[in-house]
Coordinates of C-alpha atoms and ligand atoms in Angstrom, one line a residue:
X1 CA 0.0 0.0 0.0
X2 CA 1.3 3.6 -0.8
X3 CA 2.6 5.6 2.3
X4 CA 0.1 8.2 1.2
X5 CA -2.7 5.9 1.6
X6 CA -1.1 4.3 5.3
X7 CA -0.6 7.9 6.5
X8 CA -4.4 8.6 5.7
X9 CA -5.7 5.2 7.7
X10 CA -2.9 6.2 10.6
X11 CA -4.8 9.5 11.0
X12 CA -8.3 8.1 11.1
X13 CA -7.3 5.5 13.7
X14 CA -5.5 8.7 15.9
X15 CA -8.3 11.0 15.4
X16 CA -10.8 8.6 16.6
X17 CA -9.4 5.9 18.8
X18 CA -7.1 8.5 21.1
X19 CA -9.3 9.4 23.4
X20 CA -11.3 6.2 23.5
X21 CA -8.2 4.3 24.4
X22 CA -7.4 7.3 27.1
X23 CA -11.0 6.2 28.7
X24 CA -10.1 3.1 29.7
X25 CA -9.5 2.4 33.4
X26 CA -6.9 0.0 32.3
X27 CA -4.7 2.6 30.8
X28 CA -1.3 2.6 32.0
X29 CA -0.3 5.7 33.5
X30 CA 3.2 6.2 33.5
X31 CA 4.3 3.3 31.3
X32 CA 4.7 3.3 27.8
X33 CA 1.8 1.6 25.7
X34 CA 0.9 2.2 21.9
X35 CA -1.3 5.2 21.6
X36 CA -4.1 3.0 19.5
X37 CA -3.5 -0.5 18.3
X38 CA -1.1 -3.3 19.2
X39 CA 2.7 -2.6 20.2
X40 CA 4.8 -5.8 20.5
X41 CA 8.4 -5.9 20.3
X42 CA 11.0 -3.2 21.8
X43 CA 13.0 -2.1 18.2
X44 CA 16.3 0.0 17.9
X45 CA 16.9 1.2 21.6
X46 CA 19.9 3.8 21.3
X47 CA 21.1 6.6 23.4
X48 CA 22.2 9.2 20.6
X49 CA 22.9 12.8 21.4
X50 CA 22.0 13.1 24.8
X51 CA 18.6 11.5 24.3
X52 CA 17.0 8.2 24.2
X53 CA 15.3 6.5 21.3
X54 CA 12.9 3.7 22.1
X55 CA 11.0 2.3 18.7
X56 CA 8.7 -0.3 18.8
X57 CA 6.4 -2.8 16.7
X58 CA 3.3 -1.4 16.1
X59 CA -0.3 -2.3 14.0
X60 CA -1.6 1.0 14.7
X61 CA -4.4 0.0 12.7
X62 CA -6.1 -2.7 15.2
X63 CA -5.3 -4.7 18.1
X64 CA -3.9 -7.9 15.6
X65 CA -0.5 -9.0 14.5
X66 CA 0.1 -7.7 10.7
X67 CA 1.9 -6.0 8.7
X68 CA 3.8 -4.0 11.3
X69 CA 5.3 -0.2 11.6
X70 CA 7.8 1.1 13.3
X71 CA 6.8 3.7 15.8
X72 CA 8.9 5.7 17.5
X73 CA 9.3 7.5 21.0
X74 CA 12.0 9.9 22.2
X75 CA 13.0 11.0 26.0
X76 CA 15.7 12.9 27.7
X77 CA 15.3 10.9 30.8
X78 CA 13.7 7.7 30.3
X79 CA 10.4 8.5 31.8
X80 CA 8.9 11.3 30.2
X81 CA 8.4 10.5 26.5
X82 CA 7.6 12.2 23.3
X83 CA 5.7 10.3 20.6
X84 CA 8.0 10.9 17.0
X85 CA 6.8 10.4 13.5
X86 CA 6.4 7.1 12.7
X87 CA 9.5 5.5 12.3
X88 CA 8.8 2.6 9.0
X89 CA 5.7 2.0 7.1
X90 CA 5.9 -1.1 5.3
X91 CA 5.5 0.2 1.9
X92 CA 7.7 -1.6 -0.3
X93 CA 7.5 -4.9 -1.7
X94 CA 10.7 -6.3 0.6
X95 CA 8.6 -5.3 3.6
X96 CA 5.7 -5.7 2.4
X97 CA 4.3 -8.0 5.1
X98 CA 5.7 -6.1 8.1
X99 CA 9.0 -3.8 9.0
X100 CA 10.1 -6.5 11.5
X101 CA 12.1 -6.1 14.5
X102 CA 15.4 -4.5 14.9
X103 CA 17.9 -2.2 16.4
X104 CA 20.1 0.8 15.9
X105 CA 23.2 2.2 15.7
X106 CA 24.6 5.7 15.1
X107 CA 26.7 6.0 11.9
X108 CA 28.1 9.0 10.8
X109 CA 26.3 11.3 12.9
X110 CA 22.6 9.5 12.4
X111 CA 20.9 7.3 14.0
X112 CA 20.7 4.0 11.3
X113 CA 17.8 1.5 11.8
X114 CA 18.4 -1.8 10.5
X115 CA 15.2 -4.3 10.5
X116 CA 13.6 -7.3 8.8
X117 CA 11.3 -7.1 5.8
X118 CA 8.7 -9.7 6.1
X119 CA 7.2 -11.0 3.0
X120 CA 4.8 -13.9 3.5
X121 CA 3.7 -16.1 -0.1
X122 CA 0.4 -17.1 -0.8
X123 CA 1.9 -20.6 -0.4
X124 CA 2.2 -19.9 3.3
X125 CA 6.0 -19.7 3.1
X126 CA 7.9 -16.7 3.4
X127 CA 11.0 -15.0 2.9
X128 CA 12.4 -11.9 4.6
X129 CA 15.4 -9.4 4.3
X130 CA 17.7 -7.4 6.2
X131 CA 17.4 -3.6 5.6
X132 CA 18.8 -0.5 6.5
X133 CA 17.1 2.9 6.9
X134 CA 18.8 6.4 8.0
X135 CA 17.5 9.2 9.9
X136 CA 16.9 12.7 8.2
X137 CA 17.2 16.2 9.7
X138 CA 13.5 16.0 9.7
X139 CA 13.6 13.1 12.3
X140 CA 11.8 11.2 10.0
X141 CA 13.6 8.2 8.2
X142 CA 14.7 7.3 4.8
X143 CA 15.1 3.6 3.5
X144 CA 18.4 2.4 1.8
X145 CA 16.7 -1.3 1.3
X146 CA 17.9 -4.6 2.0
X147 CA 21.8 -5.4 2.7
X148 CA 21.2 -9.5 3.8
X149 CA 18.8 -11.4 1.6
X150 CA 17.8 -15.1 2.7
X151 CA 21.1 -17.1 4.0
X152 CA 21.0 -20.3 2.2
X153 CA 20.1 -23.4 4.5
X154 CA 17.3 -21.6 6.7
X155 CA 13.6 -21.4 6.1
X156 CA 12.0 -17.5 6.0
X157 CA 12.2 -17.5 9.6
X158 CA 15.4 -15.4 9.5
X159 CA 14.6 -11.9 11.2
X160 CA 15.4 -9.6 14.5
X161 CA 19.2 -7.8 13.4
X162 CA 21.0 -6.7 16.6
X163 CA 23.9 -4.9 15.5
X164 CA 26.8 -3.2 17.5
X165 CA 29.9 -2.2 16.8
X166 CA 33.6 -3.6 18.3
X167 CA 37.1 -3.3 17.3
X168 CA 36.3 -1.0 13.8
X169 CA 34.0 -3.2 12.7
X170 CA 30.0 -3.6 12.8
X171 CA 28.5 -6.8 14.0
X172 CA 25.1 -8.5 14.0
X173 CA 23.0 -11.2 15.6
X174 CA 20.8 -12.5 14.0
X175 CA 17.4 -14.6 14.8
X176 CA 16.9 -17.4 12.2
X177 CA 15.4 -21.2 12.0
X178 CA 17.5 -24.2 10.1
X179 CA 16.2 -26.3 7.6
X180 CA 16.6 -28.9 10.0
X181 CA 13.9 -26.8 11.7
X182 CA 15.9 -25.7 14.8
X183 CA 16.5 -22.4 16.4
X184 CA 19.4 -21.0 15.1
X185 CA 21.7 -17.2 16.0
X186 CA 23.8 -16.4 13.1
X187 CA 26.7 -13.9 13.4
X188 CA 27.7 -11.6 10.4
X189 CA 30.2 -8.9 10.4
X190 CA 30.6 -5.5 8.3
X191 CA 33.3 -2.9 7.6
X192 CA 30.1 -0.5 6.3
X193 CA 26.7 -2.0 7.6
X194 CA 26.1 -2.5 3.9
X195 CA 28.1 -5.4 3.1
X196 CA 27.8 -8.1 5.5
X197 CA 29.8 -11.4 5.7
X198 CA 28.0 -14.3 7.6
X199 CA 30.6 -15.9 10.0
X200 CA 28.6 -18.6 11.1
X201 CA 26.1 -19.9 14.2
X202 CA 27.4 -19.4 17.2
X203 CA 24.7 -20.5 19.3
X204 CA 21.2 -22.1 18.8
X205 CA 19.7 -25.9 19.3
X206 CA 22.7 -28.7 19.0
X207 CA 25.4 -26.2 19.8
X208 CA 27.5 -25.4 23.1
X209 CA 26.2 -28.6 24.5
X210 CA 22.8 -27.9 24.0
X211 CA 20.5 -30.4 22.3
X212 CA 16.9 -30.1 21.1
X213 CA 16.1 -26.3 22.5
X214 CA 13.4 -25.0 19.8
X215 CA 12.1 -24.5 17.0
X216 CA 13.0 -21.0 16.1
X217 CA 15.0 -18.0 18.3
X218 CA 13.4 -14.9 18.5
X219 CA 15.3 -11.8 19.4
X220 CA 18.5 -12.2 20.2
X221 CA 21.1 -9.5 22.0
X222 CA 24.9 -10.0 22.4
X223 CA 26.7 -7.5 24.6
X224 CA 29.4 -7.4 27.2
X225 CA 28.8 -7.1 30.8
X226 CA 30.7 -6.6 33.8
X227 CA 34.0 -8.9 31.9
X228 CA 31.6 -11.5 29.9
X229 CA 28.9 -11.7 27.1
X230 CA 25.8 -12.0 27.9
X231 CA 23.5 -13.3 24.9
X232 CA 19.6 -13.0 25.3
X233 CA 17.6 -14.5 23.2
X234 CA 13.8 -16.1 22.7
X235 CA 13.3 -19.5 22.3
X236 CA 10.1 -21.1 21.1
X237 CA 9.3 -24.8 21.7
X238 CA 10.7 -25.9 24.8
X239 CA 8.8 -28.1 26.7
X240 CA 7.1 -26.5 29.8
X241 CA 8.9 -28.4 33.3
X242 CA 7.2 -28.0 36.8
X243 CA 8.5 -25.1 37.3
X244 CA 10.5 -23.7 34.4
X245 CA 9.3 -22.7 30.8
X246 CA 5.9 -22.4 32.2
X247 CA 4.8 -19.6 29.5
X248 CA 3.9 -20.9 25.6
X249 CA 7.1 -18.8 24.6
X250 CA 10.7 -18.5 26.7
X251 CA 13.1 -15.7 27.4
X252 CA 16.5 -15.9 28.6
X253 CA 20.3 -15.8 28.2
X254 CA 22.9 -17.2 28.1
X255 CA 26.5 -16.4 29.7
X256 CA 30.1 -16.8 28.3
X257 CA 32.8 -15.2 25.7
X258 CA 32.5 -14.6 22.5
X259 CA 35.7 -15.6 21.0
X260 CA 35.2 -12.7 17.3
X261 CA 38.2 -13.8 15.3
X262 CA 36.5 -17.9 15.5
X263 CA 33.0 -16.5 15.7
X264 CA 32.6 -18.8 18.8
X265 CA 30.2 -18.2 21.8
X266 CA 30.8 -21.0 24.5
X267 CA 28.7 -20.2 27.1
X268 CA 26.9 -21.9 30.1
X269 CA 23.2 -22.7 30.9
X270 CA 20.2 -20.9 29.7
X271 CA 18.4 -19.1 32.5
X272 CA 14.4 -17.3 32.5
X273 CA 15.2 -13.8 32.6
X274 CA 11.5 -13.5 34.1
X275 CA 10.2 -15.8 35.9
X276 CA 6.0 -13.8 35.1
X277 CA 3.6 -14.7 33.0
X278 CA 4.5 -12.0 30.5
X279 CA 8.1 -10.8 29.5
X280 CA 9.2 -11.1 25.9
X281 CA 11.7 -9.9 23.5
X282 CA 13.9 -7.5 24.9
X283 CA 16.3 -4.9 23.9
X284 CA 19.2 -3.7 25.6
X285 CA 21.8 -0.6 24.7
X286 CA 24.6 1.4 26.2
X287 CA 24.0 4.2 27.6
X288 CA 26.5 7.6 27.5
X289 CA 27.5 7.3 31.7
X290 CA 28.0 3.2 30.6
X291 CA 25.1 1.6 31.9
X292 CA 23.5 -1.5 30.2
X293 CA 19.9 -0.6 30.2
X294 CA 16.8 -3.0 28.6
X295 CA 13.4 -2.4 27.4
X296 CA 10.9 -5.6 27.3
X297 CA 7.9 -6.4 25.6
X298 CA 5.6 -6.8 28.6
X299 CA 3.9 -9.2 27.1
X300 CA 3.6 -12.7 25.0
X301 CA 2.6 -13.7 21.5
X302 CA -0.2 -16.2 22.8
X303 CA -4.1 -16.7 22.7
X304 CA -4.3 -14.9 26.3
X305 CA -2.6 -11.7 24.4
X306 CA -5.9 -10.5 22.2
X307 CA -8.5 -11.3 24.3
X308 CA -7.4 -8.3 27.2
X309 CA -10.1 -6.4 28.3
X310 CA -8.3 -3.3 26.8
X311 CA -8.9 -4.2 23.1
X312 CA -12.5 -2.5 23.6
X313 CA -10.6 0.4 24.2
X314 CA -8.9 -0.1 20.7
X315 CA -5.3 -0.8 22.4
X316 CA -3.3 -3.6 23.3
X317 CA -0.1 -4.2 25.2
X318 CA 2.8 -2.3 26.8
X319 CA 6.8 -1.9 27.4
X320 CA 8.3 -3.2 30.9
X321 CA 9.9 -0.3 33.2
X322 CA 13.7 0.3 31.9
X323 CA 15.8 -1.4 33.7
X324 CA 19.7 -1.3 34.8
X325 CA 21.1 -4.7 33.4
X326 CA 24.2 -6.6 36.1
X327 CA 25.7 -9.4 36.8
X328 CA 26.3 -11.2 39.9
X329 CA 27.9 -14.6 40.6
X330 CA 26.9 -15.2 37.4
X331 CA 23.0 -13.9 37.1
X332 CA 22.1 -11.6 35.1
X333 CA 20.1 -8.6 37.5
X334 CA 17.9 -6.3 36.7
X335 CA 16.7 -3.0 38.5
X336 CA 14.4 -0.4 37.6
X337 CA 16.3 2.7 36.3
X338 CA 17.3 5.2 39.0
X339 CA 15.3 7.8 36.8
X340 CA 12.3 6.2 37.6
X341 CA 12.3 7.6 41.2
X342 CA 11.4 11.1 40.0
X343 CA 7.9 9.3 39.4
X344 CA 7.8 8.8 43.6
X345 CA 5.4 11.1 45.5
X346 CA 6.8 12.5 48.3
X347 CA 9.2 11.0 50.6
X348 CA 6.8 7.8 50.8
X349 CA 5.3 6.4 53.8
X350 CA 7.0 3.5 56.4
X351 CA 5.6 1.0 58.2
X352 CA 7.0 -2.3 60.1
X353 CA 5.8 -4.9 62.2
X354 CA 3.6 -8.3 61.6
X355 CA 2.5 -8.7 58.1
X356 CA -1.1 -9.5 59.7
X357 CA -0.9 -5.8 60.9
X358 CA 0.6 -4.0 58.1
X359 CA -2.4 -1.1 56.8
X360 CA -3.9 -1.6 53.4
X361 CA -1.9 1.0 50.9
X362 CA -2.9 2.5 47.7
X363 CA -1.7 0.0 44.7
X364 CA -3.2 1.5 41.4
X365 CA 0.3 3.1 40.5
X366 CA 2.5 2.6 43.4
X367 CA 6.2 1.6 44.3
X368 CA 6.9 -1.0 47.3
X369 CA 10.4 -1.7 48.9
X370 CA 9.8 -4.6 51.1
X371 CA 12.0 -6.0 53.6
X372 CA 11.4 -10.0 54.4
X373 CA 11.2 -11.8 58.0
X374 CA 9.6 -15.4 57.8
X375 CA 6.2 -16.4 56.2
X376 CA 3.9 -13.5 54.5
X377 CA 1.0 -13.0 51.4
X378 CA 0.1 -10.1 49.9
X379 CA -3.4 -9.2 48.0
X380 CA -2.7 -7.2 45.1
X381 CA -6.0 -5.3 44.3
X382 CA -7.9 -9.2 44.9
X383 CA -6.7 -10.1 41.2
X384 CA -3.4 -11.2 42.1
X385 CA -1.4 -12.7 45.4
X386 CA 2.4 -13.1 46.0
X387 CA 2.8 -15.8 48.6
X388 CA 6.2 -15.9 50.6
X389 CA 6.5 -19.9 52.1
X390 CA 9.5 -19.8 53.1
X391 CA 11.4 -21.4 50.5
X392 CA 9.5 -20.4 47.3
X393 CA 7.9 -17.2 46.6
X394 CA 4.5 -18.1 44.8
X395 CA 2.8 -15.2 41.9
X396 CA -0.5 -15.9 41.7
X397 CA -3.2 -14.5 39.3
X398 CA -6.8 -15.0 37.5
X399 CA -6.4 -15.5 33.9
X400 CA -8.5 -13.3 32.2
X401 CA -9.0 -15.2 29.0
X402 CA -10.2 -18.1 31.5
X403 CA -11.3 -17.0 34.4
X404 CA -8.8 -19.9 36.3
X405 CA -6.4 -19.1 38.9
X406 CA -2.3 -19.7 38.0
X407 CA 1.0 -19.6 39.4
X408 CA 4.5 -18.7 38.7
X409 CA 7.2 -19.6 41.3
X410 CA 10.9 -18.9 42.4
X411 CA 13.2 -20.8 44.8
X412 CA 15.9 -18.7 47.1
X413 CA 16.7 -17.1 50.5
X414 CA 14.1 -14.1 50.1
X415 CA 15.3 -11.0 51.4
X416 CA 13.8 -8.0 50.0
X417 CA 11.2 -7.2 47.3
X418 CA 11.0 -3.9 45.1
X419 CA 7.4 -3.6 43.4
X420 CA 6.2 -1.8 40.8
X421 CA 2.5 -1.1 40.4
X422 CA 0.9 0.4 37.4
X423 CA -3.1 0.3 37.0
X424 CA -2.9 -3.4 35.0
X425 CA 0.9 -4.2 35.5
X426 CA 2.9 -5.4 38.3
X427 CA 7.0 -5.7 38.0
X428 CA 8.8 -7.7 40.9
X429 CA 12.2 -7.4 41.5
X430 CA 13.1 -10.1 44.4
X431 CA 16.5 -9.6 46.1
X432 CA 17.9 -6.7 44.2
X433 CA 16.9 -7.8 41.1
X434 CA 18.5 -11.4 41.4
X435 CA 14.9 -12.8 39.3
X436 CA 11.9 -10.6 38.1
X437 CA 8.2 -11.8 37.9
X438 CA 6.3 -9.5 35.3
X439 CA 2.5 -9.7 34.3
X440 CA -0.4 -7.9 33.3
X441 CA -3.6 -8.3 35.8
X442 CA -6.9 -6.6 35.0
X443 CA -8.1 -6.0 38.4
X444 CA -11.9 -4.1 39.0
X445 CA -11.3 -0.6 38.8
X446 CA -12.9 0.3 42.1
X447 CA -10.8 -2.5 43.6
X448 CA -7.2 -0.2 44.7
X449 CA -5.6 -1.5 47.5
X450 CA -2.8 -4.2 48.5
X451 CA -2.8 -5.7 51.6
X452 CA -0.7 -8.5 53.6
X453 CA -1.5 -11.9 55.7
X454 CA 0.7 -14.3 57.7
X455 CA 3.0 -14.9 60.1
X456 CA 6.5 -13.0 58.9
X457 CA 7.7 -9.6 60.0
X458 CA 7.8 -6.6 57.5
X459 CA 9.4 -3.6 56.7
X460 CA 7.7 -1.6 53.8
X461 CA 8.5 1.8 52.0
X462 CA 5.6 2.8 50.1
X463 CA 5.0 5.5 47.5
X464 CA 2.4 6.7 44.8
X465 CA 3.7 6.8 41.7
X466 CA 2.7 10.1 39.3
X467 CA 1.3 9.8 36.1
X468 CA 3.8 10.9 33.0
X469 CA 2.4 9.0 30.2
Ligands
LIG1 C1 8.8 -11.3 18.4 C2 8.6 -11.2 16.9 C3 9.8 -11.0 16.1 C4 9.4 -10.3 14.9 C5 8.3 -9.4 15.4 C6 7.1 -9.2 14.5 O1 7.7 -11.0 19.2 O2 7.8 -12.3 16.4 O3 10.5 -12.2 15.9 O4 10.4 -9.6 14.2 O5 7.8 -10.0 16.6 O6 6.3 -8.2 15.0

């Protein structure tokens, strides 16, 4: 379809479905969801010029997967954002079936986009390219078309560039399935991002000691941390264990070294980076002070995904919190960005004693730091509970779609717990970010208090959290 004729249905879907989807008592207030439509994956995360750049994967023209855009926000401090022009409209035939995920880099002074072109045959098959596209003084963005077409050896399932660059050159992971049917990361290299050399498959299914491990690889992100390489990455197919892979998709990482000159990656176990019920595709960059920050998708391509109660409001998903990325004996950790305490009202309120004691507090948009002593369980708005047993921290929540109760669990010494409340999101951080549970919950509106039960002793911080979305 003609950009012309795209930019017309983008307006129309604006004009009218703005301040329907600001009506609904769902809306997130201060994180960042797609201002009509569907938003998926976190695209092109970059730091350039003193401000941040967050794209994203966007049908702007319903709440369904399609043939998606890139859109586009901008923010000098990671909390209050600007909406840009829409980054890519899949207007050409290379793309013509969606401007798939990516990332970017800044080349030459301009902030360079490099993406997927879907194209899907009548057949059912599909093909897909990588593609390059440059920003103009306009802030708007210019396409310089595809630079990697097909590999040979892999079905169409080849998509998601993460490029950075290293030593003078650029370098790219890349998300693709083998004709074996296996997931697959292939690593290229480029003196120019235009032409690209692939070096080989440095991890995937039947490498590093892994065997069968999925069917495809979503997503994946290669960057150095604290002396290693940390390599995230989305794997579909693995078989859901008691506790582990519990949600229809997985995402995780990987640690080790990537060896460039043998385009190697040994690395140890796969790990959940979220241990929720939604977390998906993620996107980290480097930020000017040195700090590995990441944007998720809070959410997961399933059945569950468009049948939220939001899609009567015409919109459909959101992006996690940033968070600050380290490691620790090991584990990758995540925190919530220190610029998110400028959302904090006040100096907060304190409160410790027995949990069975402890006073309901305000959870529509709210902030928690909660210090642990034996057994508790906490009521979040009487959609979800987080039950502390002593030896495994229990998430529990009503599945919309089906009305059932379900669980996610984690296994330590508990210590402390850092929550995160929006009106239909919750974001745990347990022990300083040592595992994360994330999830959407759609509790009643009138329905805005947490409170806790059992035995233990705590020690809470509380604040309400302003608006800035
Ligand atoms: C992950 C994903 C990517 C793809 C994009 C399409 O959620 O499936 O692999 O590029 O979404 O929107």
């Amino acid at each position: 379809m003609s950009e012309v004729s795209l930019l017309k249905q983008l307006a129309r879907s604006l004009m009218t479905g703005q301040p329907v989807a600001a009506s609904d008592p769902h809306r997130l207030h201060w994180h960042l969801a797609p201002p009509v439509g569907l938003l998926n994956d976190p695209n092109g995360f970059i730091q350039a010029n003193g401000r941040y750049h967050l794209f994203y994967q966007w049908n702007p023209l319903a709440c369904r997967h399609g043939a998606k855009w890139w859109g586009h926000w901008s923010s000098a401090d990671l909390v209050h954002w600007q909406h840009e022009p829409v980054a890519l409209l899949p207007t050409e035939e290379y793309e013509i079936n969606g401007c798939y995920s990516g990332s970017a880099v800044q080349h030459d002074g301009k902030i360079t986009l490099i993406y997927t072109g879907n194209v899907k045959y009548a057949d059912g098959s599909r093909t897909a390219y990588q593609c390059l596209a440059e920003e103009l003084p306009d802030g708007t963005y210019r396409k310089l078309g595809p630079v990697i077409p097909l590999p040979e050896g892999y079905t169409g399932h080849v998509r998601d560039p993460k490029v950075w660059q290293h030593d003078g050159h650029w370098y790219m992971v890349l998300a693709a399935q083998s004709a074996e049917l296996t997931g697959k990361v292939l690593f290229y290299r480029s003196a120019d991002l235009t032409e690209w050399q692939l070096l080989g498959e440095i991890a995937g299914a039947h490498l590093n000691g892994l065997k069968e491990f999925g069917y495809m690889w979503e997503c994946p992100d290669l960057f150095p941390l604290d002396g290693q390489d940390v390599l995230i990455c989305c794997p579909q197919g693995l078989a859901a264990e008691q506790y582990r892979y519990l949600n229809l998709y997985q995402c995780g990482y990987f640690t080790g070294k990537l060896d460039y000159r043998q385009a190697e990656f040994p690395h140890g176990e796969f790990r959940e980076l979220d241990l929720g019920f939604e977390f998906y595709a993620p996107q980290t960059t480097e930020t000017a002070d040195g700090r590995r920050l990441m944007f998720g998708w809070l959410g997961l391509p399933d059945d569950n995904e468009l049948v939220q109660p939001t899609i009567k409001y015409g919109w459909v998903n959101s992006m996690t919190c940033p968070r600050e990325l380290s490691l620790r004996d090991g584990i990758l950790c995540q925190q919530p960005v220190k610029e998110l305490q400028q959302l904090r009202q006040g100096t907060g309120t304190d409160w410790q004693g027995s949990a069975e004691q402890a006073p309901e507090l305000a959870a529509v948009s709210a902030e928690l730091l909660i210090d642990v002593s034996g057994t508790f369980s906490l009521s979040l708005r009487d959609e979800a509970t987080l039950d502390w047993d002593g030896e495994c921290l229990i998430l529990t929540r009503r599945n919309w779609r089906t009305g059932e109760q379900e669980s996610r669990y984690w296994f330590g010494s508990l210590r402390s717990l850092q929550l995160l409340l929006d009106s239909s999101s919750l974001e745990l951080f347990i022990n300083d970010g040592e595992a994360c549970m994330t999830a959407r919950y759609f509790p009643d509106p009138e329905k805005q208090t947490l409170h806790f039960q059992g035995a233990g002793t705590v020690s809470i911080h509380h604040w309400l959290l302003s608006a800035c979305v």
